[in-house]
Short mmCIF file of C-alpha atoms and ligand atoms in Angstrom, two decimals:
data_model
loop_
_atom_site.label_atom_id
_atom_site.label_comp_id
_atom_site.label_asym_id
_atom_site.label_seq_id
_atom_site.Cartn_x
_atom_site.Cartn_y
_atom_site.Cartn_z
CA MET Z 9 -12.96 -12.78 -8.33
CA SER Z 10 -13.46 -14.14 -4.86
CA THR Z 11 -11.63 -13.28 -1.67
CA ALA Z 12 -12.36 -16.71 -0.20
CA GLN Z 13 -10.31 -19.00 -2.42
CA SER Z 14 -9.06 -22.00 -0.54
CA GLY Z 15 -5.65 -23.58 -0.84
CA VAL Z 16 -4.03 -20.33 -1.97
CA THR Z 17 -1.49 -18.62 0.27
CA PRO Z 18 -2.87 -15.16 1.02
CA MET Z 19 -0.58 -12.29 0.00
CA VAL Z 20 -1.43 -10.54 3.26
CA GLN Z 21 -2.71 -12.35 6.31
CA ALA Z 22 -3.28 -10.39 9.50
CA GLU Z 23 -4.48 -12.26 12.57
CA GLY Z 24 -5.26 -10.31 15.71
CA VAL Z 25 -2.70 -7.62 14.95
CA CYS Z 26 -2.25 -5.17 17.84
CA LYS Z 27 -0.15 -2.05 17.93
CA SER Z 28 0.16 0.57 20.66
CA PHE Z 29 2.14 3.77 20.80
CA GLY Z 30 3.10 3.98 24.46
CA ALA Z 31 -0.15 3.62 26.38
CA LEU Z 32 -2.28 4.39 23.30
CA PRO Z 33 -3.70 1.29 21.62
CA VAL Z 34 -4.07 2.07 17.91
CA LEU Z 35 -4.65 -1.36 16.36
CA LYS Z 36 -6.80 -3.59 18.57
CA GLY Z 37 -6.77 -6.97 16.89
CA ILE Z 38 -6.92 -6.50 13.14
CA SER Z 39 -7.69 -9.65 11.16
CA LEU Z 40 -7.97 -9.62 7.40
CA GLN Z 41 -6.68 -11.33 4.30
CA VAL Z 42 -5.69 -10.10 0.88
CA GLN Z 43 -5.55 -12.72 -1.85
CA PRO Z 44 -2.85 -12.64 -4.54
CA GLY Z 45 -3.87 -10.54 -7.52
CA GLU Z 46 -6.63 -8.81 -5.60
CA VAL Z 47 -7.22 -5.23 -4.52
CA THR Z 48 -8.34 -4.33 -1.01
CA CYS Z 49 -9.48 -0.81 -0.23
CA LEU Z 50 -9.20 0.32 3.36
CA ILE Z 51 -11.49 3.11 4.50
CA GLY Z 52 -12.34 4.72 7.80
CA PRO Z 53 -12.27 7.97 9.74
CA SER Z 54 -9.04 9.83 10.37
CA GLY Z 55 -7.15 8.35 13.31
CA SER Z 56 -8.66 4.87 12.95
CA GLY Z 57 -5.26 3.25 12.36
CA LYS Z 58 -5.22 2.77 8.57
CA SER Z 59 -1.74 4.23 8.03
CA THR Z 60 -0.42 2.40 11.07
CA PHE Z 61 -1.73 -0.88 9.69
CA LEU Z 62 -0.01 -0.30 6.33
CA ARG Z 63 3.20 0.60 8.14
CA CYS Z 64 2.99 -2.65 10.10
CA VAL Z 65 2.59 -4.65 6.88
CA ASN Z 66 5.81 -3.04 5.71
CA HIS Z 67 7.43 -3.53 9.12
CA LEU Z 68 8.00 0.20 9.46
CA GLU Z 69 6.20 -0.35 12.76
CA LYS Z 70 6.59 -3.40 14.98
CA ILE Z 71 3.41 -5.08 16.10
CA ASN Z 72 2.80 -5.89 19.78
CA ALA Z 73 0.63 -8.95 19.34
CA GLY Z 74 -0.89 -11.14 16.67
CA ARG Z 75 0.59 -12.47 13.46
CA LEU Z 76 1.22 -10.64 10.21
CA ARG Z 77 2.27 -12.61 7.16
CA VAL Z 78 3.07 -11.50 3.64
CA ASP Z 79 3.09 -14.25 1.04
CA GLY Z 80 3.13 -16.79 3.86
CA GLU Z 81 6.17 -15.30 5.64
CA LEU Z 82 5.97 -13.71 9.07
CA ILE Z 83 6.85 -10.05 8.80
CA GLY Z 84 9.76 -9.01 11.02
CA TYR Z 85 9.88 -12.22 13.05
CA ARG Z 86 10.90 -15.85 12.85
CA GLU Z 87 8.86 -18.47 14.63
CA ARG Z 88 10.65 -21.36 16.32
CA GLY Z 89 8.97 -23.82 18.65
CA GLY Z 90 5.95 -21.58 18.98
CA ARG Z 91 8.07 -18.56 19.98
CA LEU Z 92 8.77 -15.44 17.99
CA TYR Z 93 12.26 -14.04 17.51
CA GLU Z 94 12.86 -10.66 15.95
CA MET Z 95 14.55 -10.77 12.59
CA SER Z 96 17.87 -9.09 11.89
CA PRO Z 97 17.48 -5.61 10.37
CA ARG Z 98 19.10 -7.00 7.26
CA ASP Z 99 16.47 -9.73 6.83
CA ALA Z 100 13.69 -7.26 7.61
CA ALA Z 101 15.05 -4.92 4.93
CA LYS Z 102 15.03 -7.79 2.47
CA GLN Z 103 11.33 -8.40 3.19
CA ARG Z 104 10.53 -4.72 2.90
CA ARG Z 105 12.16 -4.56 -0.50
CA GLU Z 106 9.45 -6.79 -1.92
CA ILE Z 107 6.69 -4.46 -0.78
CA GLY Z 108 6.17 -1.20 -2.64
CA MET Z 109 4.71 1.79 -0.84
CA VAL Z 110 3.22 4.98 -2.19
CA PHE Z 111 2.41 7.84 0.18
CA GLN Z 112 0.15 10.86 0.08
CA HIS Z 113 3.23 13.07 -0.29
CA PHE Z 114 5.29 11.52 -3.01
CA ASN Z 115 8.75 12.26 -1.53
CA LEU Z 116 10.69 12.30 -4.80
CA PHE Z 117 14.28 13.53 -4.62
CA PRO Z 118 13.83 17.15 -5.73
CA HIS Z 119 17.33 17.65 -7.09
CA ARG Z 120 17.24 14.56 -9.32
CA THR Z 121 15.50 13.97 -12.61
CA VAL Z 122 12.51 11.68 -12.93
CA LEU Z 123 14.68 8.98 -14.47
CA ALA Z 124 17.29 9.26 -11.72
CA ASN Z 125 14.55 8.94 -9.12
CA VAL Z 126 13.29 5.71 -10.69
CA ILE Z 127 16.66 3.99 -11.27
CA GLU Z 128 18.20 4.78 -7.89
CA ALA Z 129 16.89 1.87 -5.81
CA PRO Z 130 17.16 -0.84 -8.48
CA MET Z 131 20.83 0.07 -9.00
CA LEU Z 132 21.73 0.65 -5.36
CA VAL Z 133 19.65 -2.03 -3.69
CA LYS Z 134 19.13 -4.65 -6.39
CA GLY Z 135 22.51 -4.20 -8.04
CA GLN Z 136 21.08 -3.67 -11.51
CA SER Z 137 23.39 -2.19 -14.12
CA ARG Z 138 22.63 1.35 -15.21
CA ASP Z 139 21.52 0.17 -18.66
CA GLN Z 140 19.22 -2.43 -17.18
CA ALA Z 141 17.71 0.02 -14.72
CA VAL Z 142 17.25 2.73 -17.36
CA ALA Z 143 15.55 0.33 -19.78
CA ARG Z 144 13.11 -0.82 -17.11
CA ALA Z 145 12.52 2.75 -15.89
CA GLN Z 146 11.62 3.85 -19.41
CA GLU Z 147 9.10 1.02 -19.69
CA LEU Z 148 7.57 1.98 -16.37
CA LEU Z 149 7.45 5.70 -17.18
CA ALA Z 150 5.65 4.81 -20.41
CA LYS Z 151 3.23 2.69 -18.41
CA VAL Z 152 2.33 5.62 -16.14
CA GLY Z 153 2.04 7.98 -19.12
CA LEU Z 154 5.25 9.92 -18.54
CA ALA Z 155 7.61 8.59 -21.21
CA ASN Z 156 8.47 12.15 -22.23
CA LYS Z 157 9.25 13.37 -18.70
CA ALA Z 158 12.33 11.27 -17.94
CA ASP Z 159 14.64 14.29 -17.90
CA ALA Z 160 12.31 16.63 -16.04
CA TYR Z 161 12.78 17.55 -12.38
CA PRO Z 162 9.96 16.89 -9.91
CA ALA Z 163 9.22 20.61 -9.45
CA GLN Z 164 8.47 20.86 -13.19
CA LEU Z 165 5.68 18.29 -12.86
CA SER Z 166 2.14 18.51 -11.54
CA GLY Z 167 1.31 16.71 -8.30
CA GLY Z 168 -0.46 13.99 -10.27
CA GLN Z 169 2.57 13.49 -12.50
CA GLN Z 170 4.85 13.35 -9.45
CA GLN Z 171 2.62 10.74 -7.88
CA ARG Z 172 2.78 8.66 -11.07
CA VAL Z 173 6.59 8.88 -10.93
CA ALA Z 174 6.40 7.68 -7.32
CA ILE Z 175 4.34 4.69 -8.49
CA ALA Z 176 6.88 3.93 -11.25
CA ARG Z 177 9.68 4.23 -8.70
CA ALA Z 178 8.00 1.71 -6.40
CA LEU Z 179 7.32 -0.67 -9.30
CA ALA Z 180 10.96 -0.53 -10.39
CA MET Z 181 11.76 -2.74 -7.39
CA GLU Z 182 9.42 -5.44 -8.78
CA PRO Z 183 7.36 -5.69 -5.58
CA LYS Z 184 4.92 -8.53 -5.01
CA LEU Z 185 2.62 -6.25 -3.06
CA MET Z 186 1.85 -2.55 -3.37
CA LEU Z 187 0.59 -0.44 -0.48
CA PHE Z 188 -0.98 2.95 -1.21
CA ASP Z 189 -1.68 5.40 1.61
CA GLU Z 190 -4.16 8.01 0.38
CA PRO Z 191 -2.27 8.43 -2.89
CA THR Z 192 -4.65 11.06 -4.27
CA SER Z 193 -5.57 12.97 -1.12
CA ALA Z 194 -3.01 15.74 -1.67
CA LEU Z 195 -3.89 16.27 -5.34
CA ASP Z 196 -6.02 18.89 -7.00
CA PRO Z 197 -9.29 17.22 -8.00
CA GLU Z 198 -8.58 17.41 -11.74
CA LEU Z 199 -5.35 15.40 -11.27
CA VAL Z 200 -6.86 12.54 -9.30
CA GLY Z 201 -8.27 10.66 -12.29
CA ASP Z 202 -4.93 10.06 -14.02
CA VAL Z 203 -3.42 8.58 -10.88
CA LEU Z 204 -6.44 6.34 -10.26
CA ALA Z 205 -6.29 5.21 -13.91
CA VAL Z 206 -2.67 4.12 -13.45
CA MET Z 207 -3.66 2.23 -10.32
CA GLN Z 208 -6.55 0.58 -12.12
CA ASP Z 209 -4.20 -0.55 -14.92
CA LEU Z 210 -1.88 -1.98 -12.32
CA ALA Z 211 -4.75 -3.87 -10.71
CA GLN Z 212 -5.84 -5.23 -14.07
CA ALA Z 213 -2.28 -6.39 -14.73
CA GLY Z 214 -2.62 -8.57 -11.61
CA MET Z 215 -0.77 -6.59 -8.94
CA THR Z 216 -1.86 -7.27 -5.36
CA MET Z 217 -2.73 -3.95 -3.77
CA VAL Z 218 -3.89 -2.51 -0.45
CA VAL Z 219 -5.20 0.99 -0.94
CA VAL Z 220 -6.21 3.44 1.78
CA THR Z 221 -8.50 5.86 0.00
CA HIS Z 222 -11.57 8.04 0.17
CA GLU Z 223 -12.27 7.47 -3.53
CA MET Z 224 -15.42 5.36 -3.31
CA GLY Z 225 -15.76 5.20 -7.11
CA PHE Z 226 -12.37 3.50 -7.27
CA ALA Z 227 -13.29 1.18 -4.42
CA ARG Z 228 -16.53 0.20 -6.12
CA GLU Z 229 -15.02 -0.34 -9.57
CA VAL Z 230 -11.59 -1.76 -8.79
CA ALA Z 231 -11.53 -3.32 -5.33
CA ASP Z 232 -12.25 -6.99 -4.69
CA GLN Z 233 -12.63 -6.32 -0.99
CA LEU Z 234 -13.59 -3.28 1.04
CA VAL Z 235 -12.54 -3.00 4.69
CA PHE Z 236 -14.02 -0.38 7.01
CA MET Z 237 -11.88 0.41 10.06
CA ALA Z 238 -12.75 2.57 13.04
CA ASP Z 239 -10.92 3.03 16.35
CA GLY Z 240 -8.38 0.34 15.58
CA VAL Z 241 -10.78 -2.45 14.69
CA VAL Z 242 -12.25 -3.83 11.48
CA VAL Z 243 -15.92 -2.91 11.77
CA GLU Z 244 -17.04 -4.45 8.50
CA LYS Z 245 -15.51 -5.99 5.41
CA GLY Z 246 -16.76 -7.57 2.25
CA ASP Z 247 -17.74 -7.05 -1.35
CA PRO Z 248 -17.34 -3.32 -2.16
CA ARG Z 249 -20.57 -2.98 -4.11
CA GLU Z 250 -22.62 -4.75 -1.46
CA MET Z 251 -21.02 -2.77 1.36
CA LEU Z 252 -21.41 0.58 -0.35
CA THR Z 253 -25.01 -0.12 -1.29
CA ASP Z 254 -26.09 -1.82 1.88
CA PRO Z 255 -23.67 -1.34 4.79
CA GLN Z 256 -24.58 -3.64 7.68
CA HIS Z 257 -23.03 -1.78 10.57
CA GLU Z 258 -24.31 1.50 11.93
CA ARG Z 259 -20.82 3.00 12.01
CA THR Z 260 -20.21 2.10 8.37
CA GLN Z 261 -23.54 3.68 7.44
CA ALA Z 262 -22.68 6.87 9.30
CA PHE Z 263 -19.22 7.07 7.72
CA LEU Z 264 -20.44 6.44 4.18
CA SER Z 265 -23.38 8.84 4.44
CA LYS Z 266 -20.89 11.62 5.20
CA LEU Z 267 -18.75 10.73 2.19
CA LEU Z 268 -21.32 10.15 -0.51
P1 ADP A 308 -5.33 6.93 10.01
O1 ADP A 308 -4.29 6.65 8.97
O2 ADP A 308 -6.49 6.00 9.97
O3 ADP A 308 -5.78 8.36 10.00
P2 ADP A 308 -3.14 6.57 11.87
O4 ADP A 308 -2.71 5.17 11.72
O5 ADP A 308 -2.32 7.61 11.21
O6 ADP A 308 -4.68 6.70 11.45
O7 ADP A 308 -3.20 6.96 13.41
C1 ADP A 308 -3.94 6.22 14.34
C2 ADP A 308 -3.65 6.78 15.73
O8 ADP A 308 -2.30 6.48 16.08
C3 ADP A 308 -3.81 8.28 15.86
O9 ADP A 308 -4.36 8.55 17.13
C4 ADP A 308 -2.38 8.78 15.79
O10 ADP A 308 -2.24 9.98 16.49
C5 ADP A 308 -1.61 7.66 16.46
N1 ADP A 308 -0.23 7.54 15.98
C6 ADP A 308 0.15 7.21 14.72
N2 ADP A 308 1.49 7.15 14.62
C7 ADP A 308 1.99 7.44 15.84
C8 ADP A 308 3.31 7.54 16.40
N3 ADP A 308 4.38 7.29 15.65
N4 ADP A 308 3.41 7.85 17.72
C9 ADP A 308 2.32 8.07 18.48
N5 ADP A 308 1.06 7.99 18.01
C10 ADP A 308 0.88 7.69 16.73
MG1 MG A 309 -3.52 7.85 7.45
#
């Protein structure tokens, strides 16, 4: 697969995206594209702005400059006569609904069963009937290898199983884009593989994904594009295998040599 197809609307298109917290500039002009059906892995040192970038894509943070589009639509803003107008919270929520997000800490509702966790948003937000939502949730739980855990509570599951529930919960909203922020960083090493396998299946099924990760094996095998960020800028991006084998930039080399 190529990341340079022409005539296709990118699923994510960031152009010169800037974000500051007070006086602290955190994103200093991020430009990148993610093509539909492709996987982009985002790597870089702690504090480089990876999580902030994902949160901007989801409009959990407002950008200060640049343009951020998902599936061709400006995120959080409308453009009229060359000027940007902030969207109503209601319209922004509608956009956010189409973007699934999975965090390092899975944030399941502890007092609800696995099934109840997965059906909540489709029923509440999408207005699905209980039967509809349950049927879809069972499919998704089977897909992440947890068909027999529907009635369990999160505390009865391993971290890896909880993370797979979190993935099923995000997928239940039928997102067109999935964002993963270090989904395996909080897991015991022996539980990482099952979560990565679920993500790989999802990629193979054609889901567009942006994944912040330190798992270079996953990046090499699954990603179509690798992006290295440092200090709020994209230092280097390209084919994962080429970049991991022969990084062009000194900073990328230094970062990778510490990881590998
Ligand atoms: P990464 O995910 O690459 O580790 P982050 O996006 O979490 O980096 O953070 C980038 C920088 O932005 C850090 O210096 C962090 O302290 C700062 N930052 C992130 N979120 C906030 C916030 N809500 N308020 C103030 N500073 C923040
Ligand atoms: Mg982060």
